[in-house]
Amino acid sequence: LEAVNYDEIKKSAKNGDTEAFMTLIELTYNLWSLAYHDIVDEKSLSGWNNNFFHLREVMLDNLEKYNHKAYIDDERILIIEDKPEVTAVAEIVEQDLALDIIRYNHRSLQGEIESKKKILISLGSELEPKRKELQALNKQLSEDIFFMLNNINIRHNNRSKKDMAKYKGYVAKMTKARLEKWYDELYQMMLLAFLLLDNVQRTANVKELKEKIAGV
């Protein structure tokens, strides 16, 4: 508890700091999960178990109230704002990529543009082989995504004059905060790209349905 500065987190949460409250729930939920997996077994669930599971219900109720959600990340619980587009994309991609998509929105990554950059590179690598397909669906979106990947200090060092072929003066002058905002915009655009690609088969199925209905 001392290592995670528990007393300060609790104090801020009591003073109405929503982020601190979410951090407090995340900490409590992780301890709860450890207890459940490492201490509790079916034979020992007697007597005190009602309060034990009631604690989880209280945490989940509060998360719903503040529009947050609990995700399991390699046996660790992450508390993240519940965004429908994030959940939708996380459900249609590989597990490792889904975890990256979820992690991007975690409070601990606010201001951590290097960590965000790594996630954007992973998403870009997943979209790269589908680039032509995406271009056919939305040419402007495809061009914008890959332009940003290559020109705002993600795939290439666009802020160093040591490589003038990649150097972008405007990007080099950007503040860290401004650059992070563009990273967040790119992240949202890439989520849209994944949803568009996933909708291709759905569109084909609807077309087939229309043809069958028209033929009856």
PDB file of C-alpha atoms in Angstrom:
ATOM      1  CA  LEU A   1       0.000   0.000   0.000  1.00  0.00           C
ATOM      2  CA  GLU A   2       2.897   2.357   0.720  1.00  0.00           C
ATOM      3  CA  ALA A   3       4.462   1.507  -2.652  1.00  0.00           C
ATOM      4  CA  VAL A   4       1.357   2.636  -4.551  1.00  0.00           C
ATOM      5  CA  ASN A   5       0.834   5.730  -2.347  1.00  0.00           C
ATOM      6  CA  TYR A   6      -2.496   4.389  -1.094  1.00  0.00           C
ATOM      7  CA  ASP A   7      -3.135   7.055   1.557  1.00  0.00           C
ATOM      8  CA  GLU A   8      -2.752   9.876  -0.972  1.00  0.00           C
ATOM      9  CA  ILE A   9      -4.996   8.105  -3.496  1.00  0.00           C
ATOM     10  CA  LYS A  10      -7.668   7.550  -0.837  1.00  0.00           C
ATOM     11  CA  LYS A  11      -7.474  11.185   0.281  1.00  0.00           C
ATOM     12  CA  SER A  12      -7.886  12.473  -3.284  1.00  0.00           C
ATOM     13  CA  ALA A  13     -10.766  10.076  -3.929  1.00  0.00           C
ATOM     14  CA  LYS A  14     -12.576  11.320  -0.811  1.00  0.00           C
ATOM     15  CA  ASN A  15     -12.133  14.884  -2.077  1.00  0.00           C
ATOM     16  CA  GLY A  16     -14.033  14.066  -5.263  1.00  0.00           C
ATOM     17  CA  ASP A  17     -11.161  13.270  -7.645  1.00  0.00           C
ATOM     18  CA  THR A  18     -12.745  10.809 -10.099  1.00  0.00           C
ATOM     19  CA  GLU A  19      -9.403   9.626 -11.492  1.00  0.00           C
ATOM     20  CA  ALA A  20      -8.165   8.879  -7.970  1.00  0.00           C
ATOM     21  CA  PHE A  21     -11.418   7.034  -7.237  1.00  0.00           C
ATOM     22  CA  MET A  22     -10.950   4.872 -10.349  1.00  0.00           C
ATOM     23  CA  THR A  23      -7.346   4.185  -9.292  1.00  0.00           C
ATOM     24  CA  LEU A  24      -8.578   3.189  -5.835  1.00  0.00           C
ATOM     25  CA  ILE A  25     -11.094   0.774  -7.343  1.00  0.00           C
ATOM     26  CA  GLU A  26      -8.414  -0.628  -9.662  1.00  0.00           C
ATOM     27  CA  LEU A  27      -6.071  -1.227  -6.732  1.00  0.00           C
ATOM     28  CA  THR A  28      -8.838  -2.820  -4.649  1.00  0.00           C
ATOM     29  CA  TYR A  29     -10.039  -4.955  -7.557  1.00  0.00           C
ATOM     30  CA  ASN A  30      -6.517  -6.290  -8.162  1.00  0.00           C
ATOM     31  CA  LEU A  31      -6.168  -7.233  -4.493  1.00  0.00           C
ATOM     32  CA  TRP A  32      -9.622  -8.818  -4.648  1.00  0.00           C
ATOM     33  CA  SER A  33      -8.587 -10.819  -7.715  1.00  0.00           C
ATOM     34  CA  LEU A  34      -5.405 -12.033  -6.021  1.00  0.00           C
ATOM     35  CA  ALA A  35      -7.445 -13.163  -3.037  1.00  0.00           C
ATOM     36  CA  TYR A  36      -9.930 -14.949  -5.253  1.00  0.00           C
ATOM     37  CA  HIS A  37      -7.307 -16.846  -7.274  1.00  0.00           C
ATOM     38  CA  ASP A  38      -4.619 -17.455  -4.653  1.00  0.00           C
ATOM     39  CA  ILE A  39      -6.510 -17.742  -1.360  1.00  0.00           C
ATOM     40  CA  VAL A  40     -10.052 -18.771  -2.071  1.00  0.00           C
ATOM     41  CA  ASP A  41     -11.137 -22.183  -3.295  1.00  0.00           C
ATOM     42  CA  GLU A  42     -14.593 -23.672  -3.531  1.00  0.00           C
ATOM     43  CA  LYS A  43     -14.288 -25.503  -0.198  1.00  0.00           C
ATOM     44  CA  SER A  44     -13.311 -22.348   1.671  1.00  0.00           C
ATOM     45  CA  LEU A  45     -16.179 -20.255   0.305  1.00  0.00           C
ATOM     46  CA  SER A  46     -18.317 -20.296   3.388  1.00  0.00           C
ATOM     47  CA  GLY A  47     -19.335 -17.795   6.039  1.00  0.00           C
ATOM     48  CA  TRP A  48     -17.487 -14.703   4.853  1.00  0.00           C
ATOM     49  CA  ASN A  49     -17.986 -15.200   1.125  1.00  0.00           C
ATOM     50  CA  ASN A  50     -21.110 -13.011   0.899  1.00  0.00           C
ATOM     51  CA  ASN A  51     -19.191  -9.894   1.923  1.00  0.00           C
ATOM     52  CA  PHE A  52     -16.306 -10.919  -0.324  1.00  0.00           C
ATOM     53  CA  PHE A  53     -18.470 -11.012  -3.452  1.00  0.00           C
ATOM     54  CA  HIS A  54     -20.506  -8.018  -2.324  1.00  0.00           C
ATOM     55  CA  LEU A  55     -17.279  -5.989  -2.513  1.00  0.00           C
ATOM     56  CA  ARG A  56     -16.977  -6.837  -6.202  1.00  0.00           C
ATOM     57  CA  GLU A  57     -20.600  -5.870  -6.779  1.00  0.00           C
ATOM     58  CA  VAL A  58     -19.989  -2.497  -5.133  1.00  0.00           C
ATOM     59  CA  MET A  59     -16.943  -1.909  -7.331  1.00  0.00           C
ATOM     60  CA  LEU A  60     -18.802  -2.878 -10.513  1.00  0.00           C
ATOM     61  CA  ASP A  61     -21.760  -0.662  -9.586  1.00  0.00           C
ATOM     62  CA  ASN A  62     -19.443   2.315  -9.130  1.00  0.00           C
ATOM     63  CA  LEU A  63     -17.667   1.618 -12.412  1.00  0.00           C
ATOM     64  CA  GLU A  64     -21.005   1.590 -14.225  1.00  0.00           C
ATOM     65  CA  LYS A  65     -21.996   4.839 -12.499  1.00  0.00           C
ATOM     66  CA  TYR A  66     -18.839   6.559 -13.770  1.00  0.00           C
ATOM     67  CA  ASN A  67     -18.946   4.850 -17.202  1.00  0.00           C
ATOM     68  CA  HIS A  68     -15.820   2.760 -16.621  1.00  0.00           C
ATOM     69  CA  LYS A  69     -15.140  -0.913 -17.173  1.00  0.00           C
ATOM     70  CA  ALA A  70     -12.843  -3.582 -15.712  1.00  0.00           C
ATOM     71  CA  TYR A  71     -10.599  -5.413 -18.186  1.00  0.00           C
ATOM     72  CA  ILE A  72      -8.340  -8.381 -17.453  1.00  0.00           C
ATOM     73  CA  ASP A  73      -4.835  -7.744 -18.807  1.00  0.00           C
ATOM     74  CA  ASP A  74      -2.569 -10.782 -18.316  1.00  0.00           C
ATOM     75  CA  GLU A  75      -4.190 -11.494 -14.937  1.00  0.00           C
ATOM     76  CA  ARG A  76      -4.077  -7.808 -13.981  1.00  0.00           C
ATOM     77  CA  ILE A  77      -7.254  -5.738 -13.721  1.00  0.00           C
ATOM     78  CA  LEU A  78      -7.293  -2.467 -15.664  1.00  0.00           C
ATOM     79  CA  ILE A  79     -10.000   0.116 -15.029  1.00  0.00           C
ATOM     80  CA  ILE A  80     -10.651   2.120 -18.206  1.00  0.00           C
ATOM     81  CA  GLU A  81     -13.363   4.453 -19.453  1.00  0.00           C
ATOM     82  CA  ASP A  82     -16.026   2.427 -21.221  1.00  0.00           C
ATOM     83  CA  LYS A  83     -15.946   3.475 -24.875  1.00  0.00           C
ATOM     84  CA  PRO A  84     -18.153   1.469 -27.269  1.00  0.00           C
ATOM     85  CA  GLU A  85     -15.697   1.787 -30.169  1.00  0.00           C
ATOM     86  CA  VAL A  86     -12.829   0.414 -28.070  1.00  0.00           C
ATOM     87  CA  THR A  87     -14.880  -2.562 -26.904  1.00  0.00           C
ATOM     88  CA  ALA A  88     -16.114  -3.216 -30.443  1.00  0.00           C
ATOM     89  CA  VAL A  89     -12.613  -3.288 -31.944  1.00  0.00           C
ATOM     90  CA  ALA A  90     -11.123  -5.265 -29.047  1.00  0.00           C
ATOM     91  CA  GLU A  91     -13.657  -8.005 -29.769  1.00  0.00           C
ATOM     92  CA  ILE A  92     -12.655  -8.456 -33.429  1.00  0.00           C
ATOM     93  CA  VAL A  93      -8.836  -8.441 -33.300  1.00  0.00           C
ATOM     94  CA  GLU A  94      -6.246 -10.844 -31.892  1.00  0.00           C
ATOM     95  CA  GLN A  95      -5.907 -10.903 -28.107  1.00  0.00           C
ATOM     96  CA  ASP A  96      -2.475  -9.243 -27.948  1.00  0.00           C
ATOM     97  CA  LEU A  97      -3.653  -6.412 -30.180  1.00  0.00           C
ATOM     98  CA  ALA A  98      -6.890  -6.131 -28.216  1.00  0.00           C
ATOM     99  CA  LEU A  99      -4.875  -5.599 -25.028  1.00  0.00           C
ATOM    100  CA  ASP A 100      -2.874  -2.853 -26.737  1.00  0.00           C
ATOM    101  CA  ILE A 101      -6.099  -1.156 -27.839  1.00  0.00           C
ATOM    102  CA  ILE A 102      -7.432  -1.300 -24.292  1.00  0.00           C
ATOM    103  CA  ARG A 103      -4.156  -0.176 -22.671  1.00  0.00           C
ATOM    104  CA  TYR A 104      -4.016   2.940 -24.837  1.00  0.00           C
ATOM    105  CA  ASN A 105      -6.891   4.436 -22.853  1.00  0.00           C
ATOM    106  CA  HIS A 106      -5.488   3.667 -19.418  1.00  0.00           C
ATOM    107  CA  ARG A 107      -4.789   6.600 -17.084  1.00  0.00           C
ATOM    108  CA  SER A 108      -1.161   5.560 -16.685  1.00  0.00           C
ATOM    109  CA  LEU A 109      -0.530   6.304 -20.382  1.00  0.00           C
ATOM    110  CA  GLN A 110      -1.652   9.927 -20.231  1.00  0.00           C
ATOM    111  CA  GLY A 111       1.396  11.947 -21.229  1.00  0.00           C
ATOM    112  CA  GLU A 112       3.393   8.795 -22.063  1.00  0.00           C
ATOM    113  CA  ILE A 113       3.742   9.382 -25.791  1.00  0.00           C
ATOM    114  CA  GLU A 114       6.504   6.784 -26.243  1.00  0.00           C
ATOM    115  CA  SER A 115       4.201   4.063 -24.881  1.00  0.00           C
ATOM    116  CA  LYS A 116       1.365   5.327 -27.055  1.00  0.00           C
ATOM    117  CA  LYS A 117       3.700   5.395 -30.050  1.00  0.00           C
ATOM    118  CA  LYS A 118       4.506   1.685 -29.604  1.00  0.00           C
ATOM    119  CA  ILE A 119       0.821   0.819 -29.589  1.00  0.00           C
ATOM    120  CA  LEU A 120       0.169   2.901 -32.717  1.00  0.00           C
ATOM    121  CA  ILE A 121       3.036   1.115 -34.472  1.00  0.00           C
ATOM    122  CA  SER A 122       1.451  -2.243 -33.571  1.00  0.00           C
ATOM    123  CA  LEU A 123      -1.925  -1.117 -34.910  1.00  0.00           C
ATOM    124  CA  GLY A 124      -0.284   0.205 -38.068  1.00  0.00           C
ATOM    125  CA  SER A 125       1.494  -3.109 -38.629  1.00  0.00           C
ATOM    126  CA  GLU A 126      -1.849  -4.890 -38.385  1.00  0.00           C
ATOM    127  CA  LEU A 127      -3.474  -2.519 -40.888  1.00  0.00           C
ATOM    128  CA  GLU A 128      -0.577  -2.474 -43.371  1.00  0.00           C
ATOM    129  CA  PRO A 129      -1.426  -5.751 -45.177  1.00  0.00           C
ATOM    130  CA  LYS A 130      -5.055  -4.591 -45.394  1.00  0.00           C
ATOM    131  CA  ARG A 131      -4.145  -1.193 -46.796  1.00  0.00           C
ATOM    132  CA  LYS A 132      -5.553  -1.753 -50.303  1.00  0.00           C
ATOM    133  CA  GLU A 133      -8.785  -3.131 -48.904  1.00  0.00           C
ATOM    134  CA  LEU A 134      -9.106  -0.153 -46.571  1.00  0.00           C
ATOM    135  CA  GLN A 135      -8.388   2.256 -49.422  1.00  0.00           C
ATOM    136  CA  ALA A 136     -11.246   0.751 -51.396  1.00  0.00           C
ATOM    137  CA  LEU A 137     -13.581   1.292 -48.447  1.00  0.00           C
ATOM    138  CA  ASN A 138     -12.434   4.798 -47.488  1.00  0.00           C
ATOM    139  CA  LYS A 139      -9.566   6.250 -49.499  1.00  0.00           C
ATOM    140  CA  GLN A 140      -9.258   9.438 -47.433  1.00  0.00           C
ATOM    141  CA  LEU A 141      -9.132   7.577 -44.123  1.00  0.00           C
ATOM    142  CA  SER A 142      -6.515   5.165 -45.425  1.00  0.00           C
ATOM    143  CA  GLU A 143      -4.321   7.943 -46.790  1.00  0.00           C
ATOM    144  CA  ASP A 144      -4.622   9.985 -43.594  1.00  0.00           C
ATOM    145  CA  ILE A 145      -3.731   7.065 -41.335  1.00  0.00           C
ATOM    146  CA  PHE A 146      -0.590   6.090 -43.183  1.00  0.00           C
ATOM    147  CA  PHE A 147       0.427   9.718 -43.722  1.00  0.00           C
ATOM    148  CA  MET A 148       0.307  10.278 -39.978  1.00  0.00           C
ATOM    149  CA  LEU A 149       2.117   7.032 -39.210  1.00  0.00           C
ATOM    150  CA  ASN A 150       4.982   8.147 -41.439  1.00  0.00           C
ATOM    151  CA  ASN A 151       5.092  11.866 -40.694  1.00  0.00           C
ATOM    152  CA  ILE A 152       4.355  12.636 -37.039  1.00  0.00           C
ATOM    153  CA  ASN A 153       7.285  10.881 -35.379  1.00  0.00           C
ATOM    154  CA  ILE A 154       5.790   7.412 -35.055  1.00  0.00           C
ATOM    155  CA  ARG A 155       7.380   5.071 -37.573  1.00  0.00           C
ATOM    156  CA  HIS A 156      10.204   7.491 -38.340  1.00  0.00           C
ATOM    157  CA  ASN A 157      12.137  10.091 -36.389  1.00  0.00           C
ATOM    158  CA  ASN A 158      10.611  13.171 -37.968  1.00  0.00           C
ATOM    159  CA  ARG A 159      12.026  15.507 -35.312  1.00  0.00           C
ATOM    160  CA  SER A 160      15.752  15.001 -35.893  1.00  0.00           C
ATOM    161  CA  LYS A 161      17.819  16.826 -38.529  1.00  0.00           C
ATOM    162  CA  LYS A 162      20.241  13.896 -38.582  1.00  0.00           C
ATOM    163  CA  ASP A 163      17.951  12.322 -41.178  1.00  0.00           C
ATOM    164  CA  MET A 164      16.816  15.212 -43.371  1.00  0.00           C
ATOM    165  CA  ALA A 165      14.884  12.843 -45.660  1.00  0.00           C
ATOM    166  CA  LYS A 166      12.491  12.127 -42.782  1.00  0.00           C
ATOM    167  CA  TYR A 167      12.758  15.464 -40.933  1.00  0.00           C
ATOM    168  CA  LYS A 168       9.565  17.534 -40.650  1.00  0.00           C
ATOM    169  CA  GLY A 169      10.169  21.009 -39.259  1.00  0.00           C
ATOM    170  CA  TYR A 170       6.557  21.550 -38.223  1.00  0.00           C
ATOM    171  CA  VAL A 171       6.517  18.259 -36.287  1.00  0.00           C
ATOM    172  CA  ALA A 172       9.862  19.040 -34.682  1.00  0.00           C
ATOM    173  CA  LYS A 173       8.392  22.246 -33.225  1.00  0.00           C
ATOM    174  CA  MET A 174       5.338  20.519 -31.758  1.00  0.00           C
ATOM    175  CA  THR A 175       5.032  20.389 -27.986  1.00  0.00           C
ATOM    176  CA  LYS A 176       4.745  16.991 -26.345  1.00  0.00           C
ATOM    177  CA  ALA A 177       1.118  17.729 -25.465  1.00  0.00           C
ATOM    178  CA  ARG A 178       0.256  18.692 -29.047  1.00  0.00           C
ATOM    179  CA  LEU A 179       1.934  15.617 -30.437  1.00  0.00           C
ATOM    180  CA  GLU A 180       0.019  13.426 -28.005  1.00  0.00           C
ATOM    181  CA  LYS A 181      -3.280  14.948 -29.171  1.00  0.00           C
ATOM    182  CA  TRP A 182      -2.440  13.975 -32.750  1.00  0.00           C
ATOM    183  CA  TYR A 183      -1.540  10.469 -31.553  1.00  0.00           C
ATOM    184  CA  ASP A 184      -4.946  10.223 -29.888  1.00  0.00           C
ATOM    185  CA  GLU A 185      -6.648  11.389 -33.093  1.00  0.00           C
ATOM    186  CA  LEU A 186      -4.771   8.752 -35.090  1.00  0.00           C
ATOM    187  CA  TYR A 187      -5.766   6.093 -32.565  1.00  0.00           C
ATOM    188  CA  GLN A 188      -9.454   6.929 -33.083  1.00  0.00           C
ATOM    189  CA  MET A 189      -9.025   6.858 -36.861  1.00  0.00           C
ATOM    190  CA  MET A 190      -7.407   3.431 -36.676  1.00  0.00           C
ATOM    191  CA  LEU A 191     -10.275   2.098 -34.573  1.00  0.00           C
ATOM    192  CA  LEU A 192     -12.646   3.254 -37.308  1.00  0.00           C
ATOM    193  CA  ALA A 193     -10.496   1.504 -39.905  1.00  0.00           C
ATOM    194  CA  PHE A 194     -10.716  -1.815 -38.047  1.00  0.00           C
ATOM    195  CA  LEU A 195     -14.496  -1.479 -37.787  1.00  0.00           C
ATOM    196  CA  LEU A 196     -14.816  -0.703 -41.502  1.00  0.00           C
ATOM    197  CA  LEU A 197     -12.749  -3.746 -42.428  1.00  0.00           C
ATOM    198  CA  ASP A 198     -14.799  -5.953 -40.114  1.00  0.00           C
ATOM    199  CA  ASN A 199     -18.004  -4.707 -41.732  1.00  0.00           C
ATOM    200  CA  VAL A 200     -17.075  -5.964 -45.209  1.00  0.00           C
ATOM    201  CA  GLN A 201     -18.397  -9.488 -44.633  1.00  0.00           C
ATOM    202  CA  ARG A 202     -21.446  -8.136 -42.847  1.00  0.00           C
ATOM    203  CA  THR A 203     -22.263  -5.938 -45.833  1.00  0.00           C
ATOM    204  CA  ALA A 204     -21.912  -8.922 -48.164  1.00  0.00           C
ATOM    205  CA  ASN A 205     -24.286 -10.936 -45.989  1.00  0.00           C
ATOM    206  CA  VAL A 206     -26.873  -8.139 -46.041  1.00  0.00           C
ATOM    207  CA  LYS A 207     -26.575  -7.904 -49.825  1.00  0.00           C
ATOM    208  CA  GLU A 208     -27.225 -11.626 -50.113  1.00  0.00           C
ATOM    209  CA  LEU A 209     -30.213 -11.271 -47.787  1.00  0.00           C
ATOM    210  CA  LYS A 210     -31.648  -8.448 -49.931  1.00  0.00           C
ATOM    211  CA  GLU A 211     -31.290 -10.552 -53.079  1.00  0.00           C
ATOM    212  CA  LYS A 212     -33.037 -13.525 -51.484  1.00  0.00           C
ATOM    213  CA  ILE A 213     -35.886 -11.375 -50.179  1.00  0.00           C
ATOM    214  CA  ALA A 214     -36.300  -9.655 -53.573  1.00  0.00           C
ATOM    215  CA  GLY A 215     -36.378 -13.025 -55.297  1.00  0.00           C
ATOM    216  CA  VAL A 216     -39.223 -14.395 -53.187  1.00  0.00           C
TER     217      VAL A 216
END
